Structure formats: C-alpha cells, structure tokens
Amino acid sequence: VNDGAHARCVLVLEDSMALAMLLKEALPRYGYSVLLAARVGKGVILARTEAIDAAILDINIAGERVYPVAAELARRGIPFVFASGYGSGAIDRAYARYEVVLKPYGIKGLAEKLAQLLER
Amino acid sequence: VPRIERLFEVAHVARVAERLQRDRLHDRQRVLHAVVELANTHSLLASVAWGEIDLRRVLESEFAPYQLDGRTRVQTSGDHVRIKPAAALALSMSVHELLTNASKYGALSTPDGFVQVAWRVVARARSRRLRLAWSEHGGPRVAPPTRLGFGSRLITEGLPLELDAEVELDYAPEGVNCTIEFPLAAAIAPP
C-alpha cells in the first residue's frame, strides 16, 4: 500500500458520480492520486494545466465525446487509455493506437493498466 | 446513450464497491445500500424514459421508509420542479447519505427528531438554480466528525463535480444543515 507521498496523479474523466467517487476512494490504495472531471470542458482545462502522469477517459462524457481531452494529453505526451461501455461505438480513427479498457472494468485491472502505461 | 449503458453503470459501481468492501475500506452494509440506492433511482428514471422527473417524486421515494405509521419524520416543502436524470441520480445518492447519517447519529436516531427539507427555484445571473436546504431538528447534540467519510465526500466533492453545485455541509451542534444549490441546466445531458 502506497502512503500517497509519491502517488502518481491520474486524471479520470467519468460522468457517473458514484463511479467517479468510488475510483477516487480506491485508486490511492494502488499508489495513485486522482483528479476527476465529469465534463469535457473541465477535463480539457485539467489536461492543459495540471501535473498528470496518466489518464483514463470514458469515451462518452455527458453526451459529448472525450476527444478534446485526448488531444490535449497527446500534445503533452501524457499516456492515457480510453474506457468504453457496451454500445459506446467505435473509437475515432485518429486515436486507433490507444488502448480501450472495457466497462465494467475492475479496480485491480485498471491499476495494472495504469502501471503498464507508466512503464512505457 | 444506449439504455444498456445505464445498466452497466449499476454493474460497474457494484463491482468497484465490492472491491472496496473486500479491502475493508467500507462498511459492508453502507456499500450495499449505496448500490441498491443507485439501482432504485435507475428504475425510477426508467419509468419516465430517462427524461426529466419531478424532484418531489425523487425525494419522496427516498423518504418513504421514514414516513411509516402516519408519522412524518421528514417534512418537505418546495416548488414543483423538473430535474434532469443526472441531477436526480446525484441528488438521490446525496440525500440517501444524509438520511443514513441522520438515522445513525442525527435527528432520525431519536424518537422525536425530524428533518426539514425545503427547496425552491432561484434566479441568479440569468440562470435558474435549484436551492435545496436540509436541516435536522430535535436530535442529539452533533459533534463534528473527526474525519469525513465517503458519504460526506460524495456530497461535498461529488455534487460540485457532477452538477456544478455549491454545497455547504454544516455539523452544527443543534443539528446537521446542508444546502445544495445548482444550475438546473447544468445536467445538460443524460448521465
């Protein structure tokens, strides 16, 4: 268990309040601090201004596609994965090289995926 | 958003919550209740085809278990106002946390205590906002918690995040007060 002092910061774009708050609760146990955004606009601001190590982006955020956040992260060279539920539709071809984790993903699986992203 | 994704939200929250519970980060009963609560609100929203819903209807489904035997432990007063599904989900979870807390430690933990819940639509800077006030009366003297639990954080961090809400949660000695104000247009899209 990480004490949080050297936690890596993960940006989470998620519009389910229940899920977002549970992730914020759970991920510190795996050594990650969590920045949350539930709207694309806020996500773009965080992606542009915060010290972020990795990100997980739900493709559909409150009826919008998350790509503006992805673009900002890509510009800064910050690694990220998309998250997608059943029926979310295909990823834009411009982002085909990024991985997609399927919802409902578990915490352990997500933590492992984040570790992989940070090793690269 | 396809309907099936809404079911996935419940499944996903259940999965993550279960892990937290196994890691002993959370009280088993509370985590289970939160998941059931989420599922209940989903089913209420399904009954209006995930359209706007009357706030009173959302609140009263929460309060029903406390209004037994002709007693009104939770007194409500408020305008007729329709809210978006995202607001209904976020508010019902928050109110559920307040209720759980009140019945364990607050006004609803004693025979004579009661809660007042009042809401109205206010106009501010060209936006229509909903202002909801929760106040507890007649309960034991309140001691501020030494550490905020998940329920409190859901309200003080989750609501600003999800609904662009302004929230005040006050553990006043004579009873917990909570005010929540958010723009009615904030929950623009389905959750």
CSV table of C-alpha atoms in Angstrom, one decimal:
chain,number,residue,atom,x,y,z
A,1,VAL,CA,0.0,0.0,0.0
A,2,ASN,CA,1.3,3.4,-1.0
A,3,ASP,CA,1.4,6.1,1.5
A,4,GLY,CA,0.4,8.7,-1.1
A,5,ALA,CA,3.6,10.7,-0.7
A,6,HIS,CA,4.8,9.6,-4.1
A,7,ALA,CA,1.5,8.9,-5.7
A,8,ARG,CA,1.3,9.3,-9.4
A,9,CYS,CA,-1.5,11.5,-10.5
A,10,VAL,CA,-4.3,10.1,-12.7
A,11,LEU,CA,-6.8,12.2,-14.5
A,12,VAL,CA,-10.2,10.3,-14.6
A,13,LEU,CA,-12.9,11.5,-17.0
A,14,GLU,CA,-16.1,9.9,-15.7
A,15,ASP,CA,-19.7,11.3,-15.6
A,16,SER,CA,-21.1,8.7,-13.2
A,17,MET,CA,-20.8,10.5,-9.8
A,18,ALA,CA,-21.0,7.2,-7.9
A,19,LEU,CA,-18.3,5.5,-10.0
A,20,ALA,CA,-16.0,8.6,-10.1
A,21,MET,CA,-16.1,9.0,-6.3
A,22,LEU,CA,-15.5,5.2,-5.8
A,23,LEU,CA,-12.5,5.4,-8.1
A,24,LYS,CA,-11.2,8.4,-6.1
A,25,GLU,CA,-11.6,6.3,-3.0
A,26,ALA,CA,-10.0,3.1,-4.3
A,27,LEU,CA,-7.1,4.2,-6.5
A,28,PRO,CA,-4.9,5.7,-3.7
A,29,ARG,CA,-4.6,2.1,-2.4
A,30,TYR,CA,-2.7,1.3,-5.5
A,31,GLY,CA,-0.5,4.3,-5.4
A,32,TYR,CA,-2.4,6.8,-7.5
A,33,SER,CA,-3.9,10.1,-6.6
A,34,VAL,CA,-7.0,11.0,-8.6
A,35,LEU,CA,-8.1,14.2,-10.4
A,36,LEU,CA,-11.7,14.0,-11.5
A,37,ALA,CA,-13.7,15.7,-14.3
A,38,ALA,CA,-17.3,14.9,-15.2
A,39,ARG,CA,-17.5,17.3,-18.2
A,40,VAL,CA,-15.2,17.5,-21.3
A,41,GLY,CA,-14.6,21.3,-20.8
A,42,LYS,CA,-13.3,20.8,-17.3
A,43,GLY,CA,-11.2,17.8,-18.4
A,44,VAL,CA,-9.5,19.9,-21.1
A,45,ILE,CA,-8.6,22.6,-18.5
A,46,LEU,CA,-7.1,20.0,-16.2
A,47,ALA,CA,-5.3,18.2,-19.0
A,48,ARG,CA,-3.8,21.5,-20.0
A,49,THR,CA,-2.8,22.8,-16.6
A,50,GLU,CA,-2.2,20.0,-14.1
A,51,ALA,CA,0.8,17.8,-13.5
A,52,ILE,CA,-0.8,14.5,-14.7
A,53,ASP,CA,1.1,11.2,-15.1
A,54,ALA,CA,-1.6,9.2,-16.9
A,55,ALA,CA,-5.3,9.3,-17.6
A,56,ILE,CA,-8.4,7.2,-18.2
A,57,LEU,CA,-11.0,8.8,-20.4
A,58,ASP,CA,-14.6,7.5,-20.8
A,59,ILE,CA,-15.4,8.0,-24.4
A,60,ASN,CA,-18.9,9.4,-23.8
A,61,ILE,CA,-19.0,12.2,-21.2
A,62,ALA,CA,-22.4,13.7,-20.5
A,63,GLY,CA,-23.4,13.3,-24.2
A,64,GLU,CA,-20.0,14.6,-25.5
A,65,ARG,CA,-17.1,12.7,-27.0
A,66,VAL,CA,-13.9,13.0,-24.9
A,67,TYR,CA,-11.5,13.6,-27.8
A,68,PRO,CA,-10.6,17.2,-26.9
A,69,VAL,CA,-9.2,15.9,-23.6
A,70,ALA,CA,-7.3,13.2,-25.5
A,71,ALA,CA,-5.9,15.7,-27.9
A,72,GLU,CA,-4.6,17.9,-25.0
A,73,LEU,CA,-3.0,14.9,-23.3
A,74,ALA,CA,-1.4,13.6,-26.6
A,75,ARG,CA,0.0,17.1,-27.2
A,76,ARG,CA,1.7,17.0,-23.8
A,77,GLY,CA,2.9,13.4,-24.2
A,78,ILE,CA,0.9,12.1,-21.3
A,79,PRO,CA,-0.1,8.4,-21.6
A,80,PHE,CA,-3.8,7.5,-21.4
A,81,VAL,CA,-6.4,4.8,-22.2
A,82,PHE,CA,-10.0,5.1,-23.2
A,83,ALA,CA,-12.8,3.5,-21.3
A,84,SER,CA,-15.8,2.3,-23.1
A,85,GLY,CA,-19.1,0.6,-22.2
A,86,TYR,CA,-21.1,-1.8,-24.3
A,87,GLY,CA,-22.6,0.3,-27.1
A,88,SER,CA,-20.3,3.3,-26.8
A,89,GLY,CA,-19.4,2.9,-30.5
A,90,ALA,CA,-16.1,2.8,-32.2
A,91,ILE,CA,-13.1,5.0,-31.4
A,92,ASP,CA,-12.3,7.7,-33.8
A,93,ARG,CA,-9.6,6.5,-36.3
A,94,ALA,CA,-7.3,9.3,-35.2
A,95,TYR,CA,-7.0,7.5,-31.8
A,96,ALA,CA,-6.9,4.0,-33.0
A,97,ARG,CA,-3.4,3.3,-31.5
A,98,TYR,CA,-4.7,4.0,-28.0
A,99,GLU,CA,-6.0,1.1,-25.8
A,100,VAL,CA,-9.6,0.8,-24.7
A,101,VAL,CA,-10.5,-0.8,-21.4
A,102,LEU,CA,-14.0,-2.2,-21.3
A,103,LYS,CA,-16.5,-1.2,-18.7
A,104,PRO,CA,-17.3,-2.5,-16.1
A,105,TYR,CA,-13.5,-2.7,-15.5
A,106,GLY,CA,-12.3,-3.7,-12.0
A,107,ILE,CA,-10.0,-1.6,-9.9
A,108,LYS,CA,-7.2,-4.1,-10.0
A,109,GLY,CA,-7.3,-4.4,-13.8
A,110,LEU,CA,-7.3,-0.6,-14.0
A,111,ALA,CA,-4.4,-0.2,-11.6
A,112,GLU,CA,-2.4,-2.8,-13.7
A,113,LYS,CA,-3.2,-1.0,-16.9
A,114,LEU,CA,-2.1,2.3,-15.4
A,115,ALA,CA,1.2,0.7,-14.2
A,116,GLN,CA,1.8,-0.5,-17.8
A,117,LEU,CA,1.1,3.0,-19.2
A,118,LEU,CA,3.7,4.4,-16.8
A,119,GLU,CA,6.3,1.9,-17.6
A,120,ARG,CA,6.4,2.7,-21.2
B,1,VAL,CA,-26.6,6.9,-24.8
B,2,PRO,CA,-27.9,3.4,-25.2
B,3,ARG,CA,-30.1,2.2,-22.4
B,4,ILE,CA,-27.9,-0.8,-21.8
B,5,GLU,CA,-25.1,1.5,-20.7
B,6,ARG,CA,-27.3,2.6,-17.8
B,7,LEU,CA,-27.4,-0.9,-16.6
B,8,PHE,CA,-23.7,-1.1,-16.9
B,9,GLU,CA,-23.3,1.9,-14.5
B,10,VAL,CA,-25.0,-0.1,-11.8
B,11,ALA,CA,-23.0,-3.2,-12.5
B,12,HIS,CA,-19.8,-1.2,-12.6
B,13,VAL,CA,-20.4,0.6,-9.4
B,14,ALA,CA,-21.3,-2.7,-7.7
B,15,ARG,CA,-18.0,-4.2,-8.9
B,16,VAL,CA,-15.9,-1.4,-7.7
B,17,ALA,CA,-17.8,-1.1,-4.5
B,18,GLU,CA,-17.4,-4.8,-3.8
B,19,ARG,CA,-13.6,-4.4,-4.1
B,20,LEU,CA,-13.6,-1.5,-1.7
B,21,GLN,CA,-15.6,-3.6,0.7
B,22,ARG,CA,-13.2,-6.5,0.4
B,23,ASP,CA,-10.3,-4.2,1.1
B,24,ARG,CA,-12.2,-3.3,4.3
B,25,LEU,CA,-12.3,0.3,3.2
B,26,HIS,CA,-16.0,0.5,3.7
B,27,ASP,CA,-18.8,-0.7,5.9
B,28,ARG,CA,-20.4,-3.7,4.1
B,29,GLN,CA,-23.9,-2.6,4.7
B,30,ARG,CA,-23.4,1.0,3.6
B,31,VAL,CA,-21.7,0.0,0.3
B,32,LEU,CA,-24.6,-2.5,-0.4
B,33,HIS,CA,-27.2,0.2,0.3
B,34,ALA,CA,-25.5,2.7,-2.0
B,35,VAL,CA,-25.6,0.2,-4.8
B,36,VAL,CA,-29.2,-0.7,-4.2
B,37,GLU,CA,-30.0,3.0,-3.9
B,38,LEU,CA,-28.4,3.7,-7.3
B,39,ALA,CA,-30.4,0.8,-8.8
B,40,ASN,CA,-33.6,2.2,-7.4
B,41,THR,CA,-33.1,5.6,-8.9
B,42,HIS,CA,-32.3,4.0,-12.2
B,43,SER,CA,-35.6,2.2,-12.1
B,44,LEU,CA,-37.4,5.4,-11.2
B,45,LEU,CA,-35.8,7.2,-14.1
B,46,ALA,CA,-36.6,4.3,-16.4
B,47,SER,CA,-40.3,4.9,-15.5
B,48,VAL,CA,-40.0,8.3,-17.1
B,49,ALA,CA,-38.0,7.0,-20.0
B,50,TRP,CA,-34.9,8.8,-18.7
B,51,GLY,CA,-36.5,12.2,-19.2
B,52,GLU,CA,-36.9,15.0,-16.7
B,53,ILE,CA,-38.5,14.0,-13.4
B,54,ASP,CA,-40.4,15.8,-10.6
B,55,LEU,CA,-37.9,16.5,-7.8
B,56,ARG,CA,-40.6,15.7,-5.2
B,57,ARG,CA,-41.0,12.3,-6.7
B,58,VAL,CA,-37.3,11.5,-6.4
B,59,LEU,CA,-37.1,12.8,-2.8
B,60,GLU,CA,-40.3,11.1,-1.6
B,61,SER,CA,-39.0,7.7,-2.8
B,62,GLU,CA,-36.0,8.3,-0.5
B,63,PHE,CA,-38.1,9.5,2.4
B,64,ALA,CA,-40.8,6.8,2.2
B,65,PRO,CA,-39.1,4.4,4.6
B,66,TYR,CA,-39.0,7.1,7.3
B,67,GLN,CA,-42.7,8.1,6.9
B,68,LEU,CA,-44.2,5.0,8.4
B,69,ASP,CA,-47.2,4.7,10.8
B,70,GLY,CA,-48.7,8.0,9.8
B,71,ARG,CA,-45.6,9.9,11.1
B,72,THR,CA,-43.8,12.5,9.1
B,73,ARG,CA,-40.1,12.3,10.1
B,74,VAL,CA,-39.1,14.2,7.0
B,75,GLN,CA,-41.1,17.3,6.3
B,76,THR,CA,-40.9,18.6,2.8
B,77,SER,CA,-41.9,21.8,1.1
B,78,GLY,CA,-41.0,23.0,-2.3
B,79,ASP,CA,-41.9,24.2,-5.8
B,80,HIS,CA,-42.9,21.9,-8.5
B,81,VAL,CA,-39.7,21.5,-10.4
B,82,ARG,CA,-38.5,19.0,-13.0
B,83,ILE,CA,-34.8,18.0,-13.0
B,84,LYS,CA,-32.6,16.2,-15.4
B,85,PRO,CA,-31.7,12.5,-14.9
B,86,ALA,CA,-28.1,13.3,-13.9
B,87,ALA,CA,-29.4,15.6,-11.2
B,88,ALA,CA,-31.9,13.0,-10.0
B,89,LEU,CA,-29.1,10.4,-9.6
B,90,ALA,CA,-26.7,12.7,-7.9
B,91,LEU,CA,-29.3,14.2,-5.5
B,92,SER,CA,-30.9,10.9,-4.6
B,93,MET,CA,-27.5,9.5,-3.7
B,94,SER,CA,-26.6,12.5,-1.6
B,95,VAL,CA,-30.0,12.6,0.2
B,96,HIS,CA,-29.6,8.9,0.8
B,97,GLU,CA,-26.3,9.6,2.6
B,98,LEU,CA,-27.8,12.4,4.6
B,99,LEU,CA,-30.7,10.1,5.6
B,100,THR,CA,-28.4,7.3,6.6
B,101,ASN,CA,-26.3,9.6,8.7
B,102,ALA,CA,-29.3,11.1,10.3
B,103,SER,CA,-30.7,7.8,11.2
B,104,LYS,CA,-27.4,6.6,12.7
B,105,TYR,CA,-26.3,9.7,14.5
B,106,GLY,CA,-28.6,12.6,13.9
B,107,ALA,CA,-32.2,13.7,14.2
B,108,LEU,CA,-33.7,10.4,13.0
B,109,SER,CA,-31.8,8.4,15.6
B,110,THR,CA,-34.2,9.6,18.3
B,111,PRO,CA,-37.9,9.1,18.6
B,112,ASP,CA,-38.8,12.9,18.4
B,113,GLY,CA,-36.2,14.2,16.0
B,114,PHE,CA,-37.2,15.3,12.5
B,115,VAL,CA,-35.8,16.7,9.3
B,116,GLN,CA,-37.0,19.6,7.2
B,117,VAL,CA,-36.2,19.6,3.5
B,118,ALA,CA,-37.2,22.7,1.6
B,119,TRP,CA,-36.4,23.7,-1.9
B,120,ARG,CA,-37.1,26.4,-4.4
B,121,VAL,CA,-36.0,27.7,-7.7
B,122,VAL,CA,-33.9,30.8,-7.6
B,123,ALA,CA,-32.8,33.1,-10.4
B,124,ARG,CA,-29.2,34.2,-10.4
B,125,ALA,CA,-27.2,35.7,-13.2
B,126,ARG,CA,-29.5,34.6,-15.9
B,127,SER,CA,-29.5,31.0,-14.8
B,128,ARG,CA,-32.3,29.1,-13.0
B,129,ARG,CA,-30.9,27.4,-10.0
B,130,LEU,CA,-32.4,24.9,-7.6
B,131,ARG,CA,-31.7,25.6,-3.9
B,132,LEU,CA,-32.3,22.7,-1.5
B,133,ALA,CA,-31.9,23.0,2.3
B,134,TRP,CA,-31.7,20.1,4.6
B,135,SER,CA,-32.0,20.8,8.4
B,136,GLU,CA,-32.2,18.4,11.3
B,137,HIS,CA,-34.1,19.2,14.5
B,138,GLY,CA,-34.6,17.5,17.9
B,139,GLY,CA,-31.7,15.1,17.6
B,140,PRO,CA,-28.8,14.5,19.9
B,141,ARG,CA,-26.1,17.2,20.1
B,142,VAL,CA,-23.9,16.9,17.0
B,143,ALA,CA,-20.2,16.5,17.2
B,144,PRO,CA,-18.3,17.3,14.0
B,145,PRO,CA,-16.8,14.2,12.6
B,146,THR,CA,-13.0,13.9,13.1
B,147,ARG,CA,-12.7,12.5,9.6
B,148,LEU,CA,-15.1,12.9,6.6
B,149,GLY,CA,-16.4,9.6,5.4
B,150,PHE,CA,-17.3,8.6,1.9
B,151,GLY,CA,-20.9,9.8,2.3
B,152,SER,CA,-19.8,13.3,3.2
B,153,ARG,CA,-17.3,13.4,0.3
B,154,LEU,CA,-20.0,12.3,-2.1
B,155,ILE,CA,-21.9,15.4,-1.1
B,156,THR,CA,-19.1,17.9,-0.8
B,157,GLU,CA,-17.0,16.8,-3.7
B,158,GLY,CA,-19.3,14.7,-5.9
B,159,LEU,CA,-22.1,17.2,-6.3
B,160,PRO,CA,-19.8,20.2,-7.3
B,161,LEU,CA,-18.2,17.8,-9.8
B,162,GLU,CA,-21.3,16.3,-11.3
B,163,LEU,CA,-23.8,19.2,-11.1
B,164,ASP,CA,-21.6,22.3,-10.8
B,165,ALA,CA,-23.2,22.6,-7.4
B,166,GLU,CA,-22.3,24.9,-4.5
B,167,VAL,CA,-22.6,22.8,-1.3
B,168,GLU,CA,-22.4,23.7,2.4
B,169,LEU,CA,-22.5,20.8,4.9
B,170,ASP,CA,-22.5,22.1,8.4
B,171,TYR,CA,-22.4,19.9,11.5
B,172,ALA,CA,-24.0,22.4,13.8
B,173,PRO,CA,-24.4,21.2,17.4
B,174,GLU,CA,-28.2,21.5,17.3
B,175,GLY,CA,-28.5,19.5,14.1
B,176,VAL,CA,-26.8,18.9,10.7
B,177,ASN,CA,-27.6,21.5,8.0
B,178,CYS,CA,-26.8,21.0,4.3
B,179,THR,CA,-27.6,23.4,1.5
B,180,ILE,CA,-27.2,22.4,-2.1
B,181,GLU,CA,-27.6,24.9,-5.0
B,182,PHE,CA,-27.0,24.0,-8.7
B,183,PRO,CA,-28.0,25.4,-12.1
B,184,LEU,CA,-31.0,23.4,-13.4
B,185,ALA,CA,-29.4,23.5,-16.9
B,186,ALA,CA,-26.1,22.1,-15.6
B,187,ALA,CA,-27.0,18.5,-16.0
B,188,ILE,CA,-27.3,19.2,-19.7
B,189,ALA,CA,-27.1,15.7,-21.0
B,190,PRO,CA,-28.1,12.3,-19.8
B,191,PRO,CA,-25.7,10.8,-17.2
